[in-house]
Amino acid sequence: MSFDGMFTHAMVNELNQNLSGGRISKIQQPFANELILTVRSNRKNQQLLLSAHPSYARVQITNQPFANPAKPSTFVMSLRKYITSAIVQNFRQLNNDRVVMIDLSAKNELGDIHDYTLITEIMARHSNIFLVNKENGKIVDLIKRVSPENNSFRGLLPGDDYKLPPAQNKINPFATEDENITSLSAKDIREKYEGIGLDTSAELEKFVEQGQTLDDFIQLYQNDLYPNTANSNSKHKLGFFPILFTNTTTKINTYSSLGELLDNYYLDKARIDRIEQQTKSITHRLDIILKKDKSKIKKLNKQLDQTDVMNKYNLYGELLTTYMSKIEHGSSSITLTNYYNNEEVTIKLNPEYSPSLNAQSYYKKYRKLQNSIPHVKEQLEITTNEVNYLESVLASLEYVDIDDVDGIVEELIDSGYIKKKRKNARKKRKKKIGEDFKSTNGIDITVGKNNLENDQLTMKISQKNHYWFHVKDIPGSHVILKTSDPDEQSIIEAATIAAYYSKARDSSKVPVDYVQIRNIRKPNGAKPGFVIFEGQKTILVDPDRQLVTNLKVK
């Protein structure tokens, strides 16, 4: 399901249970559309995520780590000025809409108490986060400023009066008497009741068809929350749900809280989006190079296809030389017998050339093509290797963590694809190579996070009798199983990790090659991460995220 009004209602209840009465101790904005408030509540720090992302807007408690940017945004500076150390009074929802309001009480420099409301509007690309002065109703600041020319309905600049989003004039299902809605379709339910999305309306339609009431459905949201992910029975599309939708979905996983549910559901989506934000200019440049390279490969292959033409030119030269006495000067063509197969061959001639010059012209074309083939093959190999390398870099951005992006950027700088930015001279910390895992039977496993690390692990750090794993014919990380005598379980687990850290992460039955490192070598001048090997075995595995998470060394 989407983050509709019903899910928002459940989330607001969870936030009130966990954070009401807490104190804001830290404010940061790790990404353009996302705000993290660290709230000290119930003797522990908890992270409150407020997101105005156009696709993943939401409000939740999160356990995901976030880096604090070196330079705070204007919005963060405003929030730190007014609500640092503020007390969280409560969370509330605007009717059953996707608008979450956090009432705050904060002291100014003089010790006077002022009330503010931090408002998150979840409205797809119009999502926004506001800090509003509760005493005068004016916007103190907001995460997305919009000029009056682009929004005539309400002001979206600091100092404007805060105005609620346009009302839908629908019934709030949490503030109405129980009604008999057995005659309403899912579409009718959405049109009549506020904050009910597609999946919720479909479940509610089936719910009341079985003789239950709207009030029964509402009670589940009040008392029987059951955070889960599930596939819809009709579309087989994975969604997240605050209660069991037993009539329209099939349960996949359950979670202890709505926050944990969203962390897991958005884990890859949010990670990839954040990486794209950081590497947009880089990937754009690599995409341009890739497009040119692939076009070049087509042209080079087209040139290689001319081998048949080359042999034909040689034959024409031979035949014209052999039958030169039969050629009349000024002829535009001649038909001769091919003495290799006794077939008739018609050869075009330049009427301005002598018979001898026509023969030499075909020999010249033959030699030109013959001499170009080694160069074409060399260029084809170089360009194909570059395409494979760039595709491996772009693929790695799909499965690495946000902290590993710097390593990929460094790799591209070393390879000459992007220029190094000037920075103040700082003492570089020695970086740890790879990500560590441990098999169920206690064998160490290490995964390269970029091609430079792949080279380091495979060709320099690991021992020759260790085992190397890599998905078959697909971009992915090098995985090292640090043993000379692996058991079957450890082989399966190392292969699973290799499948997970590859472009085949979302596939099933992924083929993974494995071989001892002594059988691997790196050709001279090869791109980072490229190796050749022999004597490998292949195993089919599923990229099981839960298994990989359990094996990761914390």
Short mmCIF file of C-alpha atoms in Angstrom, two decimals, residues 171-173 175-182 184 192-193 208 212-215:
data_model
loop_
_atom_site.label_atom_id
_atom_site.label_comp_id
_atom_site.label_asym_id
_atom_site.label_seq_id
_atom_site.Cartn_x
_atom_site.Cartn_y
_atom_site.Cartn_z
CA ILE A 171 -15.63 11.93 5.65
CA ASN A 172 -12.98 11.14 8.26
CA PRO A 173 -13.51 7.40 8.91
CA ALA A 175 -14.63 10.48 13.35
CA THR A 176 -17.88 9.11 12.00
CA GLU A 177 -20.68 6.87 13.20
CA ASP A 178 -20.57 3.28 12.00
CA GLU A 179 -22.26 3.05 8.61
CA ASN A 180 -23.43 0.22 6.43
CA ILE A 181 -21.17 0.43 3.36
CA THR A 182 -21.77 -3.02 1.93
CA LEU A 184 -20.08 0.64 -1.96
CA LYS A 192 -16.46 9.07 0.13
CA TYR A 193 -13.86 8.62 2.87
CA VAL A 208 -17.64 -5.47 4.73
CA GLN A 212 -18.29 -6.81 9.16
CA THR A 213 -18.58 -3.07 9.60
CA LEU A 214 -16.50 0.04 9.04
CA ASP A 215 -16.22 0.39 12.82
#
